[in-house]
PDB file of C-alpha atoms and ligand atoms in Angstrom:
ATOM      1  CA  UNK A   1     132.141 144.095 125.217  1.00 53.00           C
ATOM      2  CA  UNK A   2     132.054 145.771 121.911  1.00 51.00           C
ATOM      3  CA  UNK A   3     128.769 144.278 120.072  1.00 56.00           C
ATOM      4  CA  UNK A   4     129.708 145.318 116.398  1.00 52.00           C
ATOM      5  CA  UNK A   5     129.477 143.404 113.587  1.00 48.00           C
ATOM      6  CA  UNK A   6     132.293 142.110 111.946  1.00 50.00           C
ATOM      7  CA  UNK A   7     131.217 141.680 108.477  1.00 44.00           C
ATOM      8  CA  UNK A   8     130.336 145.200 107.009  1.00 44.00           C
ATOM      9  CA  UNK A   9     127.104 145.910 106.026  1.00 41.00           C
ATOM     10  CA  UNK A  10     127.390 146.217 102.405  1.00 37.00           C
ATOM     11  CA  UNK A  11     128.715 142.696 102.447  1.00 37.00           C
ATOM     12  CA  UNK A  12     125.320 140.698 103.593  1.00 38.00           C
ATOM     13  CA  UNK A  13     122.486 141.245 101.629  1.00 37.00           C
ATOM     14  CA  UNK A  14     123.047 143.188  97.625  1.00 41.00           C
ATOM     15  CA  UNK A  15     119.274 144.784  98.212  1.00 45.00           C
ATOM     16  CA  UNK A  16     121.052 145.915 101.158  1.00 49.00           C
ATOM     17  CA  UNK A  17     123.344 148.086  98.984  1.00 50.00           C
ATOM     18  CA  UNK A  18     120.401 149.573  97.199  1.00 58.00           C
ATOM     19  CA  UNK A  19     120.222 152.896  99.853  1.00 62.00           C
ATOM     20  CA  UNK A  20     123.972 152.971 100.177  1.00 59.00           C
ATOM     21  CA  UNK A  21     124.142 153.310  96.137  1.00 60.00           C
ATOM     22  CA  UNK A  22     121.274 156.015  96.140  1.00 64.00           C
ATOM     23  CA  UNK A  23     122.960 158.280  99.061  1.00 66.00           C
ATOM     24  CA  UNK A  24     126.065 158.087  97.149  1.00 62.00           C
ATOM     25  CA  UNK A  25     124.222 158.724  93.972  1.00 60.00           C
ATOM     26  CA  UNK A  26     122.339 161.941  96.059  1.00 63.00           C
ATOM     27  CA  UNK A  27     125.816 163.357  97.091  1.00 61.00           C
ATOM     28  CA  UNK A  28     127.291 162.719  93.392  1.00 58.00           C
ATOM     29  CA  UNK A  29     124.620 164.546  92.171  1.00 55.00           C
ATOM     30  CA  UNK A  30     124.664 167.623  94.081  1.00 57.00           C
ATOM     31  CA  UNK A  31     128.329 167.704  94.164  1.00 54.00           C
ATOM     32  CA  UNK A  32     128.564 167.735  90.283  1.00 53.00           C
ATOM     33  CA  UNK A  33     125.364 166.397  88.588  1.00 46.00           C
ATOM     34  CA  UNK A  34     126.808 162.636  88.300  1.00 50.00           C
ATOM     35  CA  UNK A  35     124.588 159.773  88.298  1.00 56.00           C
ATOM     36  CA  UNK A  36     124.701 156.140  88.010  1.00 59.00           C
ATOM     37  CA  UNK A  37     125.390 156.359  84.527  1.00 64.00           C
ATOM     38  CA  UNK A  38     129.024 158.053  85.554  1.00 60.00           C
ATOM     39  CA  UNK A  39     129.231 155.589  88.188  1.00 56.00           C
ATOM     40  CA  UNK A  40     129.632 152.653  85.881  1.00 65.00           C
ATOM     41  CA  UNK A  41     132.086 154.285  83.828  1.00 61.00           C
ATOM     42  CA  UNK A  42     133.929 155.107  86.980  1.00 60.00           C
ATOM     43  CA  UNK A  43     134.002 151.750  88.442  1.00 62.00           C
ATOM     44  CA  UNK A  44     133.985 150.172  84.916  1.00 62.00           C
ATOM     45  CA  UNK A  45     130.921 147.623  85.718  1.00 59.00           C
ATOM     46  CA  UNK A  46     127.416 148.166  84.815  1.00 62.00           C
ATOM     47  CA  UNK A  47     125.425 148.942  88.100  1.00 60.00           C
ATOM     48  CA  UNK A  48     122.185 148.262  86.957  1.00 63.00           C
ATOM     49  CA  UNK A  49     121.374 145.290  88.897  1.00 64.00           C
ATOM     50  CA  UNK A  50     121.550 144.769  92.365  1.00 60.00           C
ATOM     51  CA  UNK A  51     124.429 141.676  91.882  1.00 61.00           C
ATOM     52  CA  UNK A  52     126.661 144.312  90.151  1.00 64.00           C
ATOM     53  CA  UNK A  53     125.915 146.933  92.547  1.00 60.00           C
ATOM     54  CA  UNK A  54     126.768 144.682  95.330  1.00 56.00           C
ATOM     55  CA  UNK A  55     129.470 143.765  92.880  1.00 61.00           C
ATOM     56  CA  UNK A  56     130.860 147.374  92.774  1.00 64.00           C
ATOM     57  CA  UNK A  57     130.104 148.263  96.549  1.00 62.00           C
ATOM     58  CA  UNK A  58     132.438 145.574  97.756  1.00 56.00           C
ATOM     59  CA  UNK A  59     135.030 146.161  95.487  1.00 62.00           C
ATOM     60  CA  UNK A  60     135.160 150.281  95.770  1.00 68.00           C
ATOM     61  CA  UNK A  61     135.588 150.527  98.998  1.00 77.00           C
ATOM     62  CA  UNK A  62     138.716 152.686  98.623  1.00 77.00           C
ATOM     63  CA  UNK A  63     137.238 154.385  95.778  1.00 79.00           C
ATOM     64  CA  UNK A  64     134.469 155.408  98.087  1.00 83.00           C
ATOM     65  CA  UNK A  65     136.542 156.676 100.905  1.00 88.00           C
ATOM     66  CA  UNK A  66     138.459 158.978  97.867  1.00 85.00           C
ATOM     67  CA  UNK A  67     135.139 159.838  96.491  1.00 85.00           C
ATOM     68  CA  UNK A  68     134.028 161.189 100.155  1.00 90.00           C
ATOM     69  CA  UNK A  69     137.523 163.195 100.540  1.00 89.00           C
ATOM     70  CA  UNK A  70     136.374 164.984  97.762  1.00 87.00           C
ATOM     71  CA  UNK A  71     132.795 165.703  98.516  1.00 89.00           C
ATOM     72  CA  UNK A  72     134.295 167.081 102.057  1.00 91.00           C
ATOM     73  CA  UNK A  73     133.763 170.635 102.140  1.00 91.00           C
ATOM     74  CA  UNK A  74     136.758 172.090 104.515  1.00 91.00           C
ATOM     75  CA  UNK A  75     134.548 174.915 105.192  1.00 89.00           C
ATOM     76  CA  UNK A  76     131.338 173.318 105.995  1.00 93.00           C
ATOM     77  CA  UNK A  77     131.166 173.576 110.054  1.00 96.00           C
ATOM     78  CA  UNK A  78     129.652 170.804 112.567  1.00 96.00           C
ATOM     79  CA  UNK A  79     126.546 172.527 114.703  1.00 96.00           C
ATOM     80  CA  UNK A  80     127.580 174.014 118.347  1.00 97.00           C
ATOM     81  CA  UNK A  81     125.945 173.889 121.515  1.00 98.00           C
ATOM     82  CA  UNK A  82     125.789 175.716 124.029  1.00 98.00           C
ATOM     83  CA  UNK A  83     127.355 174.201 127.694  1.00 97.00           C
ATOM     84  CA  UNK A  84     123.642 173.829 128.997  1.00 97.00           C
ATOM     85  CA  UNK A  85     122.627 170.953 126.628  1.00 98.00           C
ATOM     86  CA  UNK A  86     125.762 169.059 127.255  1.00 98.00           C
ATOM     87  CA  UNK A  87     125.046 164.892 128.284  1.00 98.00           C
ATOM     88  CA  UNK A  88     125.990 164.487 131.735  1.00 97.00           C
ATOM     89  CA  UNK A  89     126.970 162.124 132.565  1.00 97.00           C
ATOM     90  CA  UNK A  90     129.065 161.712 129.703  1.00 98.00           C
ATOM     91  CA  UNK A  91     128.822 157.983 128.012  1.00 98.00           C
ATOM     92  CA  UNK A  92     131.696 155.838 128.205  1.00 98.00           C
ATOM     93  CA  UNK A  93     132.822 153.406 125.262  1.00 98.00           C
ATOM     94  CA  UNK A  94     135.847 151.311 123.982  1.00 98.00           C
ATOM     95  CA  UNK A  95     135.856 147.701 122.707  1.00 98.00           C
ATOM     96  CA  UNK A  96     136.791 146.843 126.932  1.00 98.00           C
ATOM     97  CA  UNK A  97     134.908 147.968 129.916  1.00 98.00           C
ATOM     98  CA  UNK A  98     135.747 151.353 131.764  1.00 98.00           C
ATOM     99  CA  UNK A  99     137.846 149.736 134.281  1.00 98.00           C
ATOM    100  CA  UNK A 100     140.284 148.543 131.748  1.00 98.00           C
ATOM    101  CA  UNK A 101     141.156 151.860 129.969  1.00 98.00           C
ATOM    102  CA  UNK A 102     144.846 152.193 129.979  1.00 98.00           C
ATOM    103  CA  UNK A 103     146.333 154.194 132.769  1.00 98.00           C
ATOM    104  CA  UNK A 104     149.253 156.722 131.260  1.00 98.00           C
ATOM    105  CA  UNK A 105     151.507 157.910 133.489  1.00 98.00           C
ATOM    106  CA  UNK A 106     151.292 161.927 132.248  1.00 98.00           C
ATOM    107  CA  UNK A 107     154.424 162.788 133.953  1.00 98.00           C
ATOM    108  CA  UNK A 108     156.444 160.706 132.146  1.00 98.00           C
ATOM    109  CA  UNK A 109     154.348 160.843 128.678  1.00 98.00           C
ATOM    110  CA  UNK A 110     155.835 161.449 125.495  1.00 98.00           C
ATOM    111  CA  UNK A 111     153.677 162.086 122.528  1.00 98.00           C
ATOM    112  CA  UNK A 112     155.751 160.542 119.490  1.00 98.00           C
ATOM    113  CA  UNK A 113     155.830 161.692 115.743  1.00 98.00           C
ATOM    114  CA  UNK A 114     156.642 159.681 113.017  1.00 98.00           C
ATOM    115  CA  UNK A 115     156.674 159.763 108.912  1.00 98.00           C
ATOM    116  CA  UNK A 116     156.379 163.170 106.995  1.00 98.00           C
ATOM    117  CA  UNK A 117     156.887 165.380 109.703  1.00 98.00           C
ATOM    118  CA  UNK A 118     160.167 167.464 109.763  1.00 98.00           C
ATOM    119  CA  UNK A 119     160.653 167.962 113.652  1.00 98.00           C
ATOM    120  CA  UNK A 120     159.669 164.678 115.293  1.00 98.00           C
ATOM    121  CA  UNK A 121     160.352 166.086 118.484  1.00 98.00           C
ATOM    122  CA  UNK A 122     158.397 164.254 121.361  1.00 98.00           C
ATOM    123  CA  UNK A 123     156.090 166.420 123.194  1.00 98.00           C
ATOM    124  CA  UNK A 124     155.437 166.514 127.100  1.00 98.00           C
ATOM    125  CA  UNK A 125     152.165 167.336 128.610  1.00 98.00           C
ATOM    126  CA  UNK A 126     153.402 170.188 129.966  1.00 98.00           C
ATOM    127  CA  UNK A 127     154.255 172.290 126.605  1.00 98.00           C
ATOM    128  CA  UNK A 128     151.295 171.063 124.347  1.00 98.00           C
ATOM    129  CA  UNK A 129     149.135 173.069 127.169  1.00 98.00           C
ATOM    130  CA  UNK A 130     151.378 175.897 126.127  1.00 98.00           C
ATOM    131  CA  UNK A 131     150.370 176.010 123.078  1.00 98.00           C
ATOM    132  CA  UNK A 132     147.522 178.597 122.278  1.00 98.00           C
ATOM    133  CA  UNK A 133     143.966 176.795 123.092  1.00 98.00           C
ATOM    134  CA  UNK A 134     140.288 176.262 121.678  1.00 98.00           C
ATOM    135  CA  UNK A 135     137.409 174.972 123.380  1.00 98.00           C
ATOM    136  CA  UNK A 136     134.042 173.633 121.035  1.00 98.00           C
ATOM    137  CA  UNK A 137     130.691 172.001 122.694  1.00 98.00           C
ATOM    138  CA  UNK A 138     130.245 169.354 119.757  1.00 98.00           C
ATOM    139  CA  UNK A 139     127.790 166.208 119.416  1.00 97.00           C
ATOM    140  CA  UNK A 140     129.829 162.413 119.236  1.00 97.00           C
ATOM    141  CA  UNK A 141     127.882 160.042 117.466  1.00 96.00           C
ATOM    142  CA  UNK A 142     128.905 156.184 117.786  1.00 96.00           C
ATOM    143  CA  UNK A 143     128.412 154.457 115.171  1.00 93.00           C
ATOM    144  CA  UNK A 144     126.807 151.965 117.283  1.00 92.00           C
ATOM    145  CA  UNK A 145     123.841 153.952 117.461  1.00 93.00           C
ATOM    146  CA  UNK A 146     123.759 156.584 120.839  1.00 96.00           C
ATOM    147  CA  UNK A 147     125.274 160.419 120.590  1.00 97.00           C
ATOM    148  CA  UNK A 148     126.218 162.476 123.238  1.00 97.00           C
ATOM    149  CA  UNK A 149     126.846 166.501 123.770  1.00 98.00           C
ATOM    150  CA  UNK A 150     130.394 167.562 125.349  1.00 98.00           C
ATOM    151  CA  UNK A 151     132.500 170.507 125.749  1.00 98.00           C
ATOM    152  CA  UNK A 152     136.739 169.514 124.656  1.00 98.00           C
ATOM    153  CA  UNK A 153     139.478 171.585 125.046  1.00 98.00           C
ATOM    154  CA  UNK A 154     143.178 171.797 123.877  1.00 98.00           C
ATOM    155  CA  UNK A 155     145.122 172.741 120.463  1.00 98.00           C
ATOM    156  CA  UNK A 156     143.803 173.621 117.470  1.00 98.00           C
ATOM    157  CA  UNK A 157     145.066 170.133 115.363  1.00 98.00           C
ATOM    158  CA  UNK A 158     145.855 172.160 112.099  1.00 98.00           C
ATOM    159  CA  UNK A 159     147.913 174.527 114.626  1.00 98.00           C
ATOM    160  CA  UNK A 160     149.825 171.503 115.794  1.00 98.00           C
ATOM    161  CA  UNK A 161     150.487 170.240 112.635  1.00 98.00           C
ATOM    162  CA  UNK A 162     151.861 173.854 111.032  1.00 98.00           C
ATOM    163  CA  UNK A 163     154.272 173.902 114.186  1.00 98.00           C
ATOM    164  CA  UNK A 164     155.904 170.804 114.102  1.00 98.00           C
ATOM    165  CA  UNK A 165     156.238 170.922 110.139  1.00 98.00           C
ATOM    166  CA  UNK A 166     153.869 167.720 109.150  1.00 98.00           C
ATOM    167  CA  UNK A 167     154.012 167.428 105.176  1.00 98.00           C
ATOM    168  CA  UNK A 168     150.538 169.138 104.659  1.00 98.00           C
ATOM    169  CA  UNK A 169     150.227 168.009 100.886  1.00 98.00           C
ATOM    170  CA  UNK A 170     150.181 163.869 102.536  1.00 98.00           C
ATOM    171  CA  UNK A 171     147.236 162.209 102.271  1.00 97.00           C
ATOM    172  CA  UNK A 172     146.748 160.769 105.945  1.00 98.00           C
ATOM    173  CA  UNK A 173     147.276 161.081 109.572  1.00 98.00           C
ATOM    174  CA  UNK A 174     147.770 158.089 112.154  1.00 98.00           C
ATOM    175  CA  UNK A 175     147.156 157.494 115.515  1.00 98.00           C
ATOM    176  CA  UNK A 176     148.704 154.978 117.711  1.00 98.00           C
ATOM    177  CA  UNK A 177     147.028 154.641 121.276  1.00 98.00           C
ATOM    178  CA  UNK A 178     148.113 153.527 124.347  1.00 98.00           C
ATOM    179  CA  UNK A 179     145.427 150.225 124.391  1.00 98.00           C
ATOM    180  CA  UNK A 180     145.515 148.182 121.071  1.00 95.00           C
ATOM    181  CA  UNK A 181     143.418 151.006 119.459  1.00 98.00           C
ATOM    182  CA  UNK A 182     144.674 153.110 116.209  1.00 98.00           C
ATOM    183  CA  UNK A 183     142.932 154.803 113.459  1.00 98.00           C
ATOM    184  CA  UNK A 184     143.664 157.149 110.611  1.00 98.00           C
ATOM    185  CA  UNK A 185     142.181 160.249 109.225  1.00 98.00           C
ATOM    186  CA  UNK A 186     142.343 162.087 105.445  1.00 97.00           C
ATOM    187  CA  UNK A 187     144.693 165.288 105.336  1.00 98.00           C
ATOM    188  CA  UNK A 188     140.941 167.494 104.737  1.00 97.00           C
ATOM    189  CA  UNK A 189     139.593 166.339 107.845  1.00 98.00           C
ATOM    190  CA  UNK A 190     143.001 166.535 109.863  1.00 98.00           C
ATOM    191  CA  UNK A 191     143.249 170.487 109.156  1.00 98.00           C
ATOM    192  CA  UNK A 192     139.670 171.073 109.721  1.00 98.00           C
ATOM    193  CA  UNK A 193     138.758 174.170 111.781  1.00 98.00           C
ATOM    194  CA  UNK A 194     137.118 172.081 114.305  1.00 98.00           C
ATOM    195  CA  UNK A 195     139.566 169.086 114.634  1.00 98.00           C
ATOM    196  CA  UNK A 196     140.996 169.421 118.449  1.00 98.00           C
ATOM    197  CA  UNK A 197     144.504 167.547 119.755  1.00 98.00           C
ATOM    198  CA  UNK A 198     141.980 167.496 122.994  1.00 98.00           C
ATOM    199  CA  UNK A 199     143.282 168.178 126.442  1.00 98.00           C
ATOM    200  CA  UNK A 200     140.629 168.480 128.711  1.00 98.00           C
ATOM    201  CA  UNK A 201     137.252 167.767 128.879  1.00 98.00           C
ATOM    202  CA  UNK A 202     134.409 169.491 130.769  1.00 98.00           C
ATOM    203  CA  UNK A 203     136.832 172.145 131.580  1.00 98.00           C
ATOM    204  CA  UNK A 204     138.758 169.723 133.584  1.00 98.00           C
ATOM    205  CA  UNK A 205     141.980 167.348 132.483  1.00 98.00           C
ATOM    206  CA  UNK A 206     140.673 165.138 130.429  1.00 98.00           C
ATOM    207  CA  UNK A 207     139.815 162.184 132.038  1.00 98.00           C
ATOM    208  CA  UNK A 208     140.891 158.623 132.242  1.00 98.00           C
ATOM    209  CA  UNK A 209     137.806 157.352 130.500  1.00 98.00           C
ATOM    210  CA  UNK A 210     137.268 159.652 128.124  1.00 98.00           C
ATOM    211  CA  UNK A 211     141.058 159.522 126.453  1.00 98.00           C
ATOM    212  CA  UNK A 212     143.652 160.789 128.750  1.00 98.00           C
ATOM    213  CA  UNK A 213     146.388 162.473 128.385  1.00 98.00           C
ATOM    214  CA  UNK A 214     144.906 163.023 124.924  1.00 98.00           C
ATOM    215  CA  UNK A 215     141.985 162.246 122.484  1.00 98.00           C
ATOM    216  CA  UNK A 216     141.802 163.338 118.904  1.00 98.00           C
ATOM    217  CA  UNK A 217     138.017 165.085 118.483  1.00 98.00           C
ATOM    218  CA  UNK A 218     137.008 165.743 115.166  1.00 98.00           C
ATOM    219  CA  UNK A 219     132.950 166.478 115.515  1.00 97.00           C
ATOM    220  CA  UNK A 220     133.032 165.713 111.489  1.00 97.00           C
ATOM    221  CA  UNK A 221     133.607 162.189 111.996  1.00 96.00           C
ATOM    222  CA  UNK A 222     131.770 159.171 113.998  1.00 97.00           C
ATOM    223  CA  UNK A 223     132.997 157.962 117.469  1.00 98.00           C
ATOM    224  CA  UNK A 224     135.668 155.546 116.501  1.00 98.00           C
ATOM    225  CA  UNK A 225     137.422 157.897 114.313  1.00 98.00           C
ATOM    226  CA  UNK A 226     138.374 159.640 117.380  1.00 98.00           C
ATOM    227  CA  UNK A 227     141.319 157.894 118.803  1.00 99.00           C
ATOM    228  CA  UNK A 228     141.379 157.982 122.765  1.00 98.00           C
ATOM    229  CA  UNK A 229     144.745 157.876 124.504  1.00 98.00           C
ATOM    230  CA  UNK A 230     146.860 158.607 121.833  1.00 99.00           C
ATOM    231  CA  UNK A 231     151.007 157.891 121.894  1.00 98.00           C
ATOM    232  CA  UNK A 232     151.652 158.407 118.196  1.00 98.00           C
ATOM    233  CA  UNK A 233     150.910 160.383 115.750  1.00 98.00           C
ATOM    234  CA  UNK A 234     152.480 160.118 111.428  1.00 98.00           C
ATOM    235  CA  UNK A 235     151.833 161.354 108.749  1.00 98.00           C
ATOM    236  CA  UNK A 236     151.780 159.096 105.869  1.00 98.00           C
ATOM    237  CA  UNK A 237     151.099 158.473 101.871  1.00 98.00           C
ATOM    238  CA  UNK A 238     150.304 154.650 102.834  1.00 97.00           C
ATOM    239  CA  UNK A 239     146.818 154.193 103.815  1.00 95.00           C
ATOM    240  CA  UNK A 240     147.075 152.847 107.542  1.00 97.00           C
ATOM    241  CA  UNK A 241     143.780 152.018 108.046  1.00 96.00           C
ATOM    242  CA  UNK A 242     142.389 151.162 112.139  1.00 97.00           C
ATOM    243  CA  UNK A 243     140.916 148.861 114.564  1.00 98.00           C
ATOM    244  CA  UNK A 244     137.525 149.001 113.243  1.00 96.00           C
ATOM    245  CA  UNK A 245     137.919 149.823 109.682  1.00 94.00           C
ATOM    246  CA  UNK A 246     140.186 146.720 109.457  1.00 92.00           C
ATOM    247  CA  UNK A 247     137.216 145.107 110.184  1.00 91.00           C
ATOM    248  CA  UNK A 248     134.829 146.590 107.736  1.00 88.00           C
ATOM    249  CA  UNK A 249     133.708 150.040 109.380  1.00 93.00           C
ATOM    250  CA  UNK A 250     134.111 152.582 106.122  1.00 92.00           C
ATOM    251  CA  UNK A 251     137.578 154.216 106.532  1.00 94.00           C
ATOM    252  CA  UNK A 252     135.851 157.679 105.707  1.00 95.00           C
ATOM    253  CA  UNK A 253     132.853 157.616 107.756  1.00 94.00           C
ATOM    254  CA  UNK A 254     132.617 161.516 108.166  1.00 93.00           C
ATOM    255  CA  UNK A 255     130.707 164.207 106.638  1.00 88.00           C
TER     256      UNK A 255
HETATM  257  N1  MTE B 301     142.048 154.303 122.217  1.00 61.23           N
HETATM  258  C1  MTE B 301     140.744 154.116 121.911  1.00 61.23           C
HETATM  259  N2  MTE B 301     140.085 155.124 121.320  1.00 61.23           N
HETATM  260  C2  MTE B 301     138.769 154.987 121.011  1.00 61.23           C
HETATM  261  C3  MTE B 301     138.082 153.763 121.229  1.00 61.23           C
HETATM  262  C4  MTE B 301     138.830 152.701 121.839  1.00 61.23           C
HETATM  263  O1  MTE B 301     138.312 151.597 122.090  1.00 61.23           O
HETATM  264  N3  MTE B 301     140.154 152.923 122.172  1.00 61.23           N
HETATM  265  N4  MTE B 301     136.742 153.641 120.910  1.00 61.23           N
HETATM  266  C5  MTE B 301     136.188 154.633 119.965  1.00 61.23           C
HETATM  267  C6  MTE B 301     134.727 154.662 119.944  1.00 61.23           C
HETATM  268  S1  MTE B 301     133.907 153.432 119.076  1.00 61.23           S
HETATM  269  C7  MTE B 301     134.015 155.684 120.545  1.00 61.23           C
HETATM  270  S2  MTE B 301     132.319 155.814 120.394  1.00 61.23           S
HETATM  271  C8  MTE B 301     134.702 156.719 121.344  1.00 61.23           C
HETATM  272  C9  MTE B 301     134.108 156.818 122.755  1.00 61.23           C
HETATM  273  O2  MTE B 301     134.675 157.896 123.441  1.00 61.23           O
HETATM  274  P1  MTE B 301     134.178 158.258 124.910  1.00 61.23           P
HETATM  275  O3  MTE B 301     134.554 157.117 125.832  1.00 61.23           O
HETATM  276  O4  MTE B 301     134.883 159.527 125.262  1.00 61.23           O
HETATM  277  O5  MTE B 301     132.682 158.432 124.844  1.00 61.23           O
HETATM  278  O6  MTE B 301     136.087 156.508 121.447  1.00 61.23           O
HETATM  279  C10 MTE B 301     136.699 156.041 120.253  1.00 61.23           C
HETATM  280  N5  MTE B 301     138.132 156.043 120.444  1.00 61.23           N
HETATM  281 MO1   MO B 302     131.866 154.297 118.722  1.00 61.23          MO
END
């Protein structure tokens, strides 16, 4: 169903890597006037052909993820909409069809914590919708090349994590989900403003499709960063990557 690629792009062609170099070399720059020049001593290779800066692209992958946690600006917002441009009907995705999306009993569900968190407590349904609640009209875009307006509601994430005592000084968050999907997120990104443990969408429960009993929405990163049916969440020093980055999607892929 899902029609990704599995070998990531920066891994095919090195003239390929040329654009990737120069957007990182853009953000460098306006971020803190490095250049390519600082890149090589970085990465310890000259980047001055496109071998080496295939070369350097493959082998920094990490580096690059760290390098985007620190361009991320905490503050910088992700535009709003307001409810009448919102995509109806919403698109569907997953790497199954529709009809497959796991069906969680919400009476019963527990959502689990794990790792650096000091009351691991499983929540019910019930008292995460007691918690106080936000509501943002934010664009998804899929990596796969289609976005899509909608309106999520439920608890603030940075909220969530204050209550139940996650280590806030860790450097990621992961997400277990109910099909064989799971995913992880940088500590910035996690206490965003606009990064929603979502509950409902449209105003409504959220719905089968779109992630139920719960969805993490964080309009600040692509699609698959935003785990759908989600059983677990830990917090973590050991990078847990996901589904899709395992298989060459960059881990960061936010703004
Ligand atoms: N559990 C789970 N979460 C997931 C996925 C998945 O396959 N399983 N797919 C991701 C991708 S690639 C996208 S684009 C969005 C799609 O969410 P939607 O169905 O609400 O549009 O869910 C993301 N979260
Ligand atoms: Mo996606």
């Amino acid at each position: 169903m899902k029609r990704l690629p599995t070998v990531p792009p920066w891994r095919t062609l090195a003239a390929d890597a040329a654009p990737e170099l120069r957007q990182l070399q853009r953000r460098l720059f306006l971020k803190g006037s490095l250049g390519l020049g600082a890149l090589s001593l970085l990465s310890g290779c000259s980047v001055t052909d496109a071998a080496s800066v295939q070369k350097v692209l493959s082998g920094m992958s990490r580096w690059n993820d760290r390098v985007q946690a620190l361009l991320f600006d905490p503050a910088r917002l992700a535009p709003t909409y307001p409810e009448s441009a919102v995509t109806r009907p919403f698109p569907f995705n997953a790497f199954y069809g529709e009809d497959e999306a796991p069906e969680v009993d919400g009476a019963n569900y527990r959502l689990e914590l794990a790792g650096l968190i000091a009351d691991r407590r499983p929540w019910t349904l019930a008292r995460l919708n007691e918690l106080p609640q936000a509501s943002q009209i934010t664009r998804h875009v899929c990596v796969e090349g289609w976005s899509a307006i909608g309106k999520w509601g439920g608890v603030p994430f940075r909220a969530f994590l204050e209550r139940i005592g996650a280590d806030l000084s860790a450097r990621y968050v992961g997400f277990k989900c109910a099909d064989d999907y799971y995913t992880s997120i940088d500590m910035a990104s996690a206490l965003h403003p606009q990064t929603l443990l979502t509950l409902r969408f449209a105003d409504a429960i959220l719905p089968r499709s779109y992630g139920f009993p719960m969805k993490l929405r964080l309009p600040t990163k692509l699609g698959f960063k935003n785990p759908k049916h989600i059983m677990a969440i830990y917090v973590t020093n050991l990078y847990p990557g996901g589904y899709w980055e395992d298989q060459g999607y960059n881990w960061f892929s936010g703004l």
